mmCIF file with all atom_site columns, C-alpha atoms in Angstrom:
data_model
loop_
_atom_site.group_PDB
_atom_site.id
_atom_site.type_symbol
_atom_site.label_atom_id
_atom_site.label_alt_id
_atom_site.label_comp_id
_atom_site.label_asym_id
_atom_site.label_entity_id
_atom_site.label_seq_id
_atom_site.pdbx_PDB_ins_code
_atom_site.Cartn_x
_atom_site.Cartn_y
_atom_site.Cartn_z
_atom_site.occupancy
_atom_site.B_iso_or_equiv
_atom_site.pdbx_formal_charge
_atom_site.auth_seq_id
_atom_site.auth_comp_id
_atom_site.auth_asym_id
_atom_site.auth_atom_id
_atom_site.pdbx_PDB_model_num
ATOM 1   C CA . MET A 1 1   ? 8.016   19.388  43.733 1.00 38.00 ? 1   MET A CA 1
ATOM 2   C CA . GLY A 1 2   ? 9.200   18.385  47.193 1.00 37.00 ? 2   GLY A CA 1
ATOM 3   C CA . ALA A 1 3   ? 7.945   16.161  49.937 1.00 38.00 ? 3   ALA A CA 1
ATOM 4   C CA . GLY A 1 4   ? 4.497   16.925  51.278 1.00 38.00 ? 4   GLY A CA 1
ATOM 5   C CA . VAL A 1 5   ? 3.137   17.912  47.875 1.00 36.00 ? 5   VAL A CA 1
ATOM 6   C CA . ASP A 1 6   ? 0.086   15.846  47.126 1.00 43.00 ? 6   ASP A CA 1
ATOM 7   C CA . THR A 1 7   ? -2.019  16.716  44.119 1.00 41.00 ? 7   THR A CA 1
ATOM 8   C CA . GLY A 1 8   ? -0.378  19.715  42.644 1.00 41.00 ? 8   GLY A CA 1
ATOM 9   C CA . ARG A 1 9   ? -0.400  22.215  45.477 1.00 43.00 ? 9   ARG A CA 1
ATOM 10  C CA . GLU A 1 10  ? -0.513  21.299  49.148 1.00 42.00 ? 10  GLU A CA 1
ATOM 11  C CA . LYS A 1 11  ? 0.827   22.716  52.369 1.00 44.00 ? 11  LYS A CA 1
ATOM 12  C CA . ASP A 1 12  ? 0.937   21.608  55.989 1.00 43.00 ? 12  ASP A CA 1
ATOM 13  C CA . GLY A 1 13  ? 0.019   24.220  58.553 1.00 40.00 ? 13  GLY A CA 1
ATOM 14  C CA . PRO A 1 14  ? 0.140   24.701  62.312 1.00 37.00 ? 14  PRO A CA 1
ATOM 15  C CA . ALA A 1 15  ? -2.240  22.948  64.662 1.00 37.00 ? 15  ALA A CA 1
ATOM 16  C CA . GLY A 1 16  ? -5.438  24.824  65.361 1.00 37.00 ? 16  GLY A CA 1
ATOM 17  C CA . ALA A 1 17  ? -5.436  26.730  62.071 1.00 38.00 ? 17  ALA A CA 1
ATOM 18  C CA . VAL A 1 18  ? -8.945  26.986  60.702 1.00 39.00 ? 18  VAL A CA 1
ATOM 19  C CA . GLY A 1 19  ? -9.127  25.860  57.099 1.00 39.00 ? 19  GLY A CA 1
ATOM 20  C CA . PRO A 1 20  ? -6.172  26.747  54.929 1.00 38.00 ? 20  PRO A CA 1
ATOM 21  C CA . VAL A 1 21  ? -2.703  27.791  55.946 1.00 37.00 ? 21  VAL A CA 1
ATOM 22  C CA . ALA A 1 22  ? -2.533  31.304  57.319 1.00 36.00 ? 22  ALA A CA 1
ATOM 23  C CA . GLY A 1 23  ? -0.196  33.849  55.832 1.00 34.00 ? 23  GLY A CA 1
ATOM 24  C CA . SER A 1 24  ? -0.257  32.519  52.291 1.00 36.00 ? 24  SER A CA 1
ATOM 25  C CA . GLY A 1 25  ? -2.835  34.910  50.877 1.00 36.00 ? 25  GLY A CA 1
ATOM 26  C CA . PRO A 1 26  ? -2.789  38.628  50.183 1.00 35.00 ? 26  PRO A CA 1
ATOM 27  C CA . SER A 1 27  ? -2.612  40.991  53.121 1.00 34.00 ? 27  SER A CA 1
ATOM 28  C CA . GLY A 1 28  ? -5.830  42.608  51.974 1.00 36.00 ? 28  GLY A CA 1
ATOM 29  C CA . SER A 1 29  ? -8.003  39.484  52.268 1.00 34.00 ? 29  SER A CA 1
ATOM 30  C CA . ALA A 1 30  ? -11.643 40.199  52.976 1.00 38.00 ? 30  ALA A CA 1
ATOM 31  C CA . PRO A 1 31  ? -12.869 39.857  56.559 1.00 38.00 ? 31  PRO A CA 1
ATOM 32  C CA . GLY A 1 32  ? -14.217 36.380  57.193 1.00 43.00 ? 32  GLY A CA 1
ATOM 33  C CA . ALA A 1 33  ? -12.041 34.936  54.455 1.00 49.00 ? 33  ALA A CA 1
ATOM 34  C CA . ALA A 1 34  ? -9.257  32.462  54.975 1.00 53.00 ? 34  ALA A CA 1
ATOM 35  C CA . PRO A 1 35  ? -6.130  32.979  52.854 1.00 47.00 ? 35  PRO A CA 1
ATOM 36  C CA . VAL A 1 36  ? -5.151  30.049  50.665 1.00 52.00 ? 36  VAL A CA 1
ATOM 37  C CA . LEU A 1 37  ? -2.292  29.113  48.392 1.00 49.00 ? 37  LEU A CA 1
ATOM 38  C CA . GLY A 1 38  ? -2.035  31.049  45.181 1.00 50.00 ? 38  GLY A CA 1
ATOM 39  C CA . GLY A 1 39  ? -3.154  34.356  46.683 1.00 52.00 ? 39  GLY A CA 1
ATOM 40  C CA . GLY A 1 40  ? -6.909  33.708  46.631 1.00 56.00 ? 40  GLY A CA 1
ATOM 41  C CA . SER A 1 41  ? -9.206  33.437  49.598 1.00 58.00 ? 41  SER A CA 1
ATOM 42  C CA . VAL A 1 42  ? -12.176 31.349  50.619 1.00 58.00 ? 42  VAL A CA 1
ATOM 43  C CA . ALA A 1 43  ? -14.835 32.832  52.873 1.00 60.00 ? 43  ALA A CA 1
ATOM 44  C CA . VAL A 1 44  ? -15.348 30.967  56.118 1.00 54.00 ? 44  VAL A CA 1
ATOM 45  C CA . GLU A 1 45  ? -18.975 30.235  55.230 1.00 55.00 ? 45  GLU A CA 1
ATOM 46  C CA . GLU A 1 46  ? -17.891 28.532  51.977 1.00 89.00 ? 46  GLU A CA 1
ATOM 47  C CA . TRP A 1 47  ? -16.095 25.740  53.847 1.00 93.00 ? 47  TRP A CA 1
ATOM 48  C CA . ARG A 1 48  ? -18.233 22.639  54.318 1.00 94.00 ? 48  ARG A CA 1
ATOM 49  C CA . GLY A 1 49  ? -17.739 19.993  56.967 1.00 94.00 ? 49  GLY A CA 1
ATOM 50  C CA . VAL A 1 50  ? -18.634 16.321  56.841 1.00 94.00 ? 50  VAL A CA 1
ATOM 51  C CA . PRO A 1 51  ? -21.842 14.957  58.448 1.00 95.00 ? 51  PRO A CA 1
ATOM 52  C CA . ARG A 1 52  ? -21.889 13.935  62.112 1.00 95.00 ? 52  ARG A CA 1
ATOM 53  C CA . GLU A 1 53  ? -22.837 10.385  61.090 1.00 96.00 ? 53  GLU A CA 1
ATOM 54  C CA . LEU A 1 54  ? -19.168 9.832   60.179 1.00 96.00 ? 54  LEU A CA 1
ATOM 55  C CA . LEU A 1 55  ? -18.216 10.500  63.806 1.00 96.00 ? 55  LEU A CA 1
ATOM 56  C CA . ARG A 1 56  ? -20.958 8.144   65.047 1.00 95.00 ? 56  ARG A CA 1
ATOM 57  C CA . MET A 1 57  ? -19.780 5.393   62.707 1.00 96.00 ? 57  MET A CA 1
ATOM 58  C CA . ARG A 1 58  ? -16.137 5.737   63.765 1.00 96.00 ? 58  ARG A CA 1
ATOM 59  C CA . ARG A 1 59  ? -17.107 5.698   67.448 1.00 95.00 ? 59  ARG A CA 1
ATOM 60  C CA . LEU A 1 60  ? -19.098 2.512   66.886 1.00 95.00 ? 60  LEU A CA 1
ATOM 61  C CA . VAL A 1 61  ? -16.089 0.833   65.246 1.00 94.00 ? 61  VAL A CA 1
ATOM 62  C CA . LEU A 1 62  ? -13.924 1.969   68.162 1.00 93.00 ? 62  LEU A CA 1
ATOM 63  C CA . ALA A 1 63  ? -16.355 0.557   70.744 1.00 93.00 ? 63  ALA A CA 1
ATOM 64  C CA . LEU A 1 64  ? -16.753 -2.730  68.854 1.00 93.00 ? 64  LEU A CA 1
ATOM 65  C CA . THR A 1 65  ? -12.959 -3.067  68.882 1.00 91.00 ? 65  THR A CA 1
ATOM 66  C CA . LEU A 1 66  ? -11.983 -1.993  72.400 1.00 88.00 ? 66  LEU A CA 1
ATOM 67  C CA . VAL A 1 67  ? -14.915 -3.231  74.537 1.00 89.00 ? 67  VAL A CA 1
ATOM 68  C CA . PRO A 1 68  ? -14.357 -6.930  73.659 1.00 90.00 ? 68  PRO A CA 1
ATOM 69  C CA . ILE A 1 69  ? -10.618 -6.457  74.290 1.00 87.00 ? 69  ILE A CA 1
ATOM 70  C CA . ALA A 1 70  ? -11.400 -4.953  77.706 1.00 86.00 ? 70  ALA A CA 1
ATOM 71  C CA . VAL A 1 71  ? -13.776 -7.757  78.656 1.00 87.00 ? 71  VAL A CA 1
ATOM 72  C CA . ALA A 1 72  ? -11.445 -10.510 77.424 1.00 87.00 ? 72  ALA A CA 1
ATOM 73  C CA . GLY A 1 73  ? -8.393  -8.886  79.032 1.00 85.00 ? 73  GLY A CA 1
ATOM 74  C CA . GLY A 1 74  ? -10.153 -8.435  82.369 1.00 85.00 ? 74  GLY A CA 1
ATOM 75  C CA . ALA A 1 75  ? -11.508 -11.997 82.383 1.00 86.00 ? 75  ALA A CA 1
ATOM 76  C CA . LEU A 1 76  ? -8.134  -13.487 81.442 1.00 86.00 ? 76  LEU A CA 1
ATOM 77  C CA . ALA A 1 77  ? -6.229  -11.398 83.987 1.00 83.00 ? 77  ALA A CA 1
ATOM 78  C CA . GLY A 1 78  ? -8.787  -12.295 86.690 1.00 82.00 ? 78  GLY A CA 1
ATOM 79  C CA . TRP A 1 79  ? -8.592  -15.984 85.868 1.00 85.00 ? 79  TRP A CA 1
ATOM 80  C CA . LEU A 1 80  ? -4.778  -16.185 85.647 1.00 84.00 ? 80  LEU A CA 1
ATOM 81  C CA . ALA A 1 81  ? -3.703  -13.762 88.380 1.00 83.00 ? 81  ALA A CA 1
ATOM 82  C CA . GLY A 1 82  ? -6.754  -13.304 90.590 1.00 81.00 ? 82  GLY A CA 1
ATOM 83  C CA . PRO A 1 83  ? -9.685  -10.900 90.853 1.00 80.00 ? 83  PRO A CA 1
ATOM 84  C CA . PRO A 1 84  ? -7.636  -7.776  91.722 1.00 79.00 ? 84  PRO A CA 1
ATOM 85  C CA . PHE A 1 85  ? -5.872  -8.045  88.357 1.00 78.00 ? 85  PHE A CA 1
ATOM 86  C CA . ALA A 1 86  ? -9.208  -7.995  86.534 1.00 77.00 ? 86  ALA A CA 1
ATOM 87  C CA . ALA A 1 87  ? -8.908  -4.228  86.829 1.00 79.00 ? 87  ALA A CA 1
ATOM 88  C CA . ALA A 1 88  ? -6.648  -4.499  83.776 1.00 76.00 ? 88  ALA A CA 1
ATOM 89  C CA . ALA A 1 89  ? -9.908  -4.191  81.835 1.00 78.00 ? 89  ALA A CA 1
ATOM 90  C CA . LEU A 1 90  ? -9.960  -0.507  82.754 1.00 82.00 ? 90  LEU A CA 1
ATOM 91  C CA . LEU A 1 91  ? -6.961  0.317   80.543 1.00 84.00 ? 91  LEU A CA 1
ATOM 92  C CA . PRO A 1 92  ? -8.711  -0.381  77.201 1.00 84.00 ? 92  PRO A CA 1
ATOM 93  C CA . LEU A 1 93  ? -11.798 1.454   78.494 1.00 86.00 ? 93  LEU A CA 1
ATOM 94  C CA . LEU A 1 94  ? -9.722  4.525   79.383 1.00 89.00 ? 94  LEU A CA 1
ATOM 95  C CA . LEU A 1 95  ? -8.094  4.289   75.968 1.00 89.00 ? 95  LEU A CA 1
ATOM 96  C CA . LEU A 1 96  ? -11.581 4.161   74.424 1.00 90.00 ? 96  LEU A CA 1
ATOM 97  C CA . LEU A 1 97  ? -12.572 7.420   76.144 1.00 92.00 ? 97  LEU A CA 1
ATOM 98  C CA . TRP A 1 98  ? -9.379  9.168   75.038 1.00 94.00 ? 98  TRP A CA 1
ATOM 99  C CA . ILE A 1 99  ? -9.636  8.011   71.402 1.00 94.00 ? 99  ILE A CA 1
ATOM 100 C CA . ARG A 1 100 ? -13.347 8.908   71.377 1.00 94.00 ? 100 ARG A CA 1
ATOM 101 C CA . HIS A 1 101 ? -12.356 12.509  72.134 1.00 94.00 ? 101 HIS A CA 1
ATOM 102 C CA . LEU A 1 102 ? -9.640  12.448  69.432 1.00 94.00 ? 102 LEU A CA 1
ATOM 103 C CA . LEU A 1 103 ? -12.141 11.144  66.875 1.00 95.00 ? 103 LEU A CA 1
ATOM 104 C CA . ALA A 1 104 ? -14.367 14.167  67.526 1.00 96.00 ? 104 ALA A CA 1
ATOM 105 C CA . ARG A 1 105 ? -11.458 16.554  66.954 1.00 95.00 ? 105 ARG A CA 1
ATOM 106 C CA . ASN A 1 106 ? -10.497 14.722  63.765 1.00 95.00 ? 106 ASN A CA 1
ATOM 107 C CA . TRP A 1 107 ? -14.087 14.795  62.481 1.00 96.00 ? 107 TRP A CA 1
ATOM 108 C CA . ARG A 1 108 ? -14.289 18.571  63.016 1.00 95.00 ? 108 ARG A CA 1
ATOM 109 C CA . SER A 1 109 ? -11.043 19.070  61.085 1.00 95.00 ? 109 SER A CA 1
ATOM 110 C CA . TRP A 1 110 ? -12.387 17.682  57.772 1.00 95.00 ? 110 TRP A CA 1
ATOM 111 C CA . LYS A 1 111 ? -13.566 20.533  55.530 1.00 95.00 ? 111 LYS A CA 1
ATOM 112 C CA . TYR A 1 112 ? -13.761 21.192  51.816 1.00 95.00 ? 112 TYR A CA 1
ATOM 113 C CA . ALA A 1 113 ? -14.455 24.205  49.628 1.00 95.00 ? 113 ALA A CA 1
ATOM 114 C CA . GLU A 1 114 ? -15.209 24.488  45.938 1.00 92.00 ? 114 GLU A CA 1
ATOM 115 C CA . ARG A 1 115 ? -13.614 27.413  44.105 1.00 91.00 ? 115 ARG A CA 1
ATOM 116 C CA . ASP A 1 116 ? -13.722 28.455  40.461 1.00 87.00 ? 116 ASP A CA 1
ATOM 117 C CA . ASP A 1 117 ? -10.549 26.603  39.451 1.00 88.00 ? 117 ASP A CA 1
ATOM 118 C CA . ASP A 1 118 ? -9.892  24.072  42.186 1.00 90.00 ? 118 ASP A CA 1
ATOM 119 C CA . LEU A 1 119 ? -11.193 22.092  45.141 1.00 92.00 ? 119 LEU A CA 1
ATOM 120 C CA . LEU A 1 120 ? -9.685  22.629  48.606 1.00 93.00 ? 120 LEU A CA 1
ATOM 121 C CA . ILE A 1 121 ? -9.617  19.851  51.207 1.00 94.00 ? 121 ILE A CA 1
ATOM 122 C CA . SER A 1 122 ? -8.459  20.676  54.728 1.00 93.00 ? 122 SER A CA 1
ATOM 123 C CA . ARG A 1 123 ? -7.918  18.097  57.478 1.00 93.00 ? 123 ARG A CA 1
ATOM 124 C CA . GLY A 1 124 ? -5.783  17.237  60.475 1.00 92.00 ? 124 GLY A CA 1
ATOM 125 C CA . VAL A 1 125 ? -5.571  18.182  64.140 1.00 90.00 ? 125 VAL A CA 1
ATOM 126 C CA . LEU A 1 126 ? -1.892  18.337  65.074 1.00 90.00 ? 126 LEU A CA 1
ATOM 127 C CA . TRP A 1 127 ? -0.645  18.594  61.499 1.00 91.00 ? 127 TRP A CA 1
ATOM 128 C CA . ARG A 1 128 ? -3.106  20.575  59.411 1.00 92.00 ? 128 ARG A CA 1
ATOM 129 C CA . ARG A 1 129 ? -3.043  19.609  55.766 1.00 91.00 ? 129 ARG A CA 1
ATOM 130 C CA . LEU A 1 130 ? -4.479  21.560  52.881 1.00 91.00 ? 130 LEU A CA 1
ATOM 131 C CA . THR A 1 131 ? -4.830  19.818  49.537 1.00 89.00 ? 131 THR A CA 1
ATOM 132 C CA . VAL A 1 132 ? -5.570  21.913  46.467 1.00 90.00 ? 132 VAL A CA 1
ATOM 133 C CA . VAL A 1 133 ? -6.879  19.889  43.532 1.00 89.00 ? 133 VAL A CA 1
ATOM 134 C CA . PRO A 1 134 ? -7.024  21.831  40.240 1.00 89.00 ? 134 PRO A CA 1
ATOM 135 C CA . TYR A 1 135 ? -10.048 20.738  38.224 1.00 88.00 ? 135 TYR A CA 1
ATOM 136 C CA . GLY A 1 136 ? -7.958  20.439  35.063 1.00 84.00 ? 136 GLY A CA 1
ATOM 137 C CA . ARG A 1 137 ? -5.734  17.765  36.675 1.00 84.00 ? 137 ARG A CA 1
ATOM 138 C CA . MET A 1 138 ? -8.566  15.465  37.750 1.00 85.00 ? 138 MET A CA 1
ATOM 139 C CA . GLN A 1 139 ? -8.753  12.244  35.804 1.00 85.00 ? 139 GLN A CA 1
ATOM 140 C CA . LEU A 1 140 ? -11.326 10.268  37.774 1.00 87.00 ? 140 LEU A CA 1
ATOM 141 C CA . VAL A 1 141 ? -13.795 10.956  40.590 1.00 90.00 ? 141 VAL A CA 1
ATOM 142 C CA . GLU A 1 142 ? -15.088 7.918   42.489 1.00 92.00 ? 142 GLU A CA 1
ATOM 143 C CA . VAL A 1 143 ? -17.901 7.621   45.017 1.00 94.00 ? 143 VAL A CA 1
ATOM 144 C CA . THR A 1 144 ? -17.451 4.666   47.374 1.00 94.00 ? 144 THR A CA 1
ATOM 145 C CA . SER A 1 145 ? -19.594 3.330   50.199 1.00 94.00 ? 145 SER A CA 1
ATOM 146 C CA . GLY A 1 146 ? -18.867 0.209   52.242 1.00 93.00 ? 146 GLY A CA 1
ATOM 147 C CA . PRO A 1 147 ? -21.470 -1.803  54.190 1.00 94.00 ? 147 PRO A CA 1
ATOM 148 C CA . LEU A 1 148 ? -21.024 0.144   57.416 1.00 92.00 ? 148 LEU A CA 1
ATOM 149 C CA . GLU A 1 149 ? -21.029 3.465   55.562 1.00 94.00 ? 149 GLU A CA 1
ATOM 150 C CA . ARG A 1 150 ? -24.268 2.502   53.815 1.00 94.00 ? 150 ARG A CA 1
ATOM 151 C CA . ARG A 1 151 ? -25.794 1.605   57.197 1.00 94.00 ? 151 ARG A CA 1
ATOM 152 C CA . TYR A 1 152 ? -25.073 5.186   58.328 1.00 94.00 ? 152 TYR A CA 1
ATOM 153 C CA . GLY A 1 153 ? -26.086 6.736   54.992 1.00 95.00 ? 153 GLY A CA 1
ATOM 154 C CA . LEU A 1 154 ? -22.564 7.839   54.050 1.00 96.00 ? 154 LEU A CA 1
ATOM 155 C CA . ALA A 1 155 ? -20.360 7.796   50.982 1.00 96.00 ? 155 ALA A CA 1
ATOM 156 C CA . GLY A 1 156 ? -16.809 8.946   50.282 1.00 95.00 ? 156 GLY A CA 1
ATOM 157 C CA . VAL A 1 157 ? -15.443 10.849  47.294 1.00 94.00 ? 157 VAL A CA 1
ATOM 158 C CA . GLN A 1 158 ? -12.000 9.825   46.017 1.00 92.00 ? 158 GLN A CA 1
ATOM 159 C CA . LEU A 1 159 ? -10.229 12.089  43.525 1.00 90.00 ? 159 LEU A CA 1
ATOM 160 C CA . HIS A 1 160 ? -7.628  10.673  41.162 1.00 87.00 ? 160 HIS A CA 1
ATOM 161 C CA . THR A 1 161 ? -5.373  13.231  39.518 1.00 82.00 ? 161 THR A CA 1
ATOM 162 C CA . ALA A 1 162 ? -2.382  13.303  37.220 1.00 76.00 ? 162 ALA A CA 1
ATOM 163 C CA . ALA A 1 163 ? -0.133  13.083  40.306 1.00 72.00 ? 163 ALA A CA 1
ATOM 164 C CA . ALA A 1 164 ? 0.821   9.499   41.122 1.00 67.00 ? 164 ALA A CA 1
ATOM 165 C CA . THR A 1 165 ? 0.734   10.073  44.894 1.00 69.00 ? 165 THR A CA 1
ATOM 166 C CA . SER A 1 166 ? -2.737  11.609  45.052 1.00 67.00 ? 166 SER A CA 1
ATOM 167 C CA . ASP A 1 167 ? -4.736  10.850  48.174 1.00 66.00 ? 167 ASP A CA 1
ATOM 168 C CA . ALA A 1 168 ? -7.341  13.550  47.799 1.00 87.00 ? 168 ALA A CA 1
ATOM 169 C CA . ARG A 1 169 ? -10.508 12.223  49.357 1.00 91.00 ? 169 ARG A CA 1
ATOM 170 C CA . ILE A 1 170 ? -13.491 13.450  51.324 1.00 94.00 ? 170 ILE A CA 1
ATOM 171 C CA . PRO A 1 171 ? -14.956 10.784  53.630 1.00 94.00 ? 171 PRO A CA 1
ATOM 172 C CA . GLY A 1 172 ? -18.403 10.509  55.157 1.00 94.00 ? 172 GLY A CA 1
ATOM 173 C CA . LEU A 1 173 ? -20.574 12.630  52.882 1.00 95.00 ? 173 LEU A CA 1
ATOM 174 C CA . ALA A 1 174 ? -24.299 12.145  52.389 1.00 95.00 ? 174 ALA A CA 1
ATOM 175 C CA . PRO A 1 175 ? -24.789 10.054  49.195 1.00 95.00 ? 175 PRO A CA 1
ATOM 176 C CA . GLU A 1 176 ? -26.657 12.931  47.510 1.00 95.00 ? 176 GLU A CA 1
ATOM 177 C CA . GLU A 1 177 ? -23.822 15.371  48.252 1.00 95.00 ? 177 GLU A CA 1
ATOM 178 C CA . ALA A 1 178 ? -21.223 12.828  47.113 1.00 95.00 ? 178 ALA A CA 1
ATOM 179 C CA . ALA A 1 179 ? -23.093 12.330  43.815 1.00 94.00 ? 179 ALA A CA 1
ATOM 180 C CA . ARG A 1 180 ? -23.503 16.098  43.343 1.00 94.00 ? 180 ARG A CA 1
ATOM 181 C CA . LEU A 1 181 ? -19.819 16.671  44.026 1.00 93.00 ? 181 LEU A CA 1
ATOM 182 C CA . ARG A 1 182 ? -18.799 13.847  41.676 1.00 93.00 ? 182 ARG A CA 1
ATOM 183 C CA . ASP A 1 183 ? -20.953 15.236  38.848 1.00 93.00 ? 183 ASP A CA 1
ATOM 184 C CA . ARG A 1 184 ? -19.775 18.815  39.360 1.00 92.00 ? 184 ARG A CA 1
ATOM 185 C CA . LEU A 1 185 ? -16.101 17.896  39.625 1.00 90.00 ? 185 LEU A CA 1
ATOM 186 C CA . THR A 1 186 ? -16.316 15.645  36.568 1.00 89.00 ? 186 THR A CA 1
ATOM 187 C CA . GLU A 1 187 ? -18.002 18.398  34.569 1.00 89.00 ? 187 GLU A CA 1
ATOM 188 C CA . LEU A 1 188 ? -15.498 21.045  35.655 1.00 88.00 ? 188 LEU A CA 1
ATOM 189 C CA . GLY A 1 189 ? -12.591 18.654  35.074 1.00 83.00 ? 189 GLY A CA 1
ATOM 190 C CA . GLU A 1 190 ? -13.704 17.954  31.527 1.00 83.00 ? 190 GLU A CA 1
ATOM 191 C CA . ALA A 1 191 ? -14.212 21.654  30.835 1.00 83.00 ? 191 ALA A CA 1
ATOM 192 C CA . ARG A 1 192 ? -10.780 22.612  32.214 1.00 76.00 ? 192 ARG A CA 1
ATOM 193 C CA . SER A 1 193 ? -8.898  19.783  30.472 1.00 70.00 ? 193 SER A CA 1
ATOM 194 C CA . ALA A 1 194 ? -10.615 20.606  27.155 1.00 63.00 ? 194 ALA A CA 1
ATOM 195 C CA . GLY A 1 195 ? -9.337  24.174  27.495 1.00 57.00 ? 195 GLY A CA 1
ATOM 196 C CA . LEU A 1 196 ? -5.696  23.067  27.856 1.00 53.00 ? 196 LEU A CA 1
#
């Protein structure tokens, strides 16, 4: 397997592609279905996004980081070089607005779909990335939630597979969905590995 392969089967796609990489499925895919690796397809309505609370949490972290930098930078520049240089505080604030927009695009890019034999995770804005995790290769499914995530009612699912470089994860799920996904993936993983 070459570079860019994550957990068995993965492919980077062009920016703006919805869900999986186009052109990898059969030419006769059903309308409303996105072609995926291996010749199957996943209907558009089967893809699930992550809750909006993840975007709110990330924007809060961004504001708590850049607003103090803007205030401190403006005060320091005003004190050392004079009041006209206090306008230097505008640069971090402009950066905040730009990154805030990028966070929204990144949040919309996170999607996952459960199929019969594997889990698909799609993410990325400029470089779309599709990770295909076969249930039979999963060794451990973790649900994690830090203090800030708990404050927003979020949890992340981390998948550990037989591949050493696995980074298959789904951030910012509702705790109930994360627990449901963990239980389902664990059950399917045990069933698939027992059949090997």
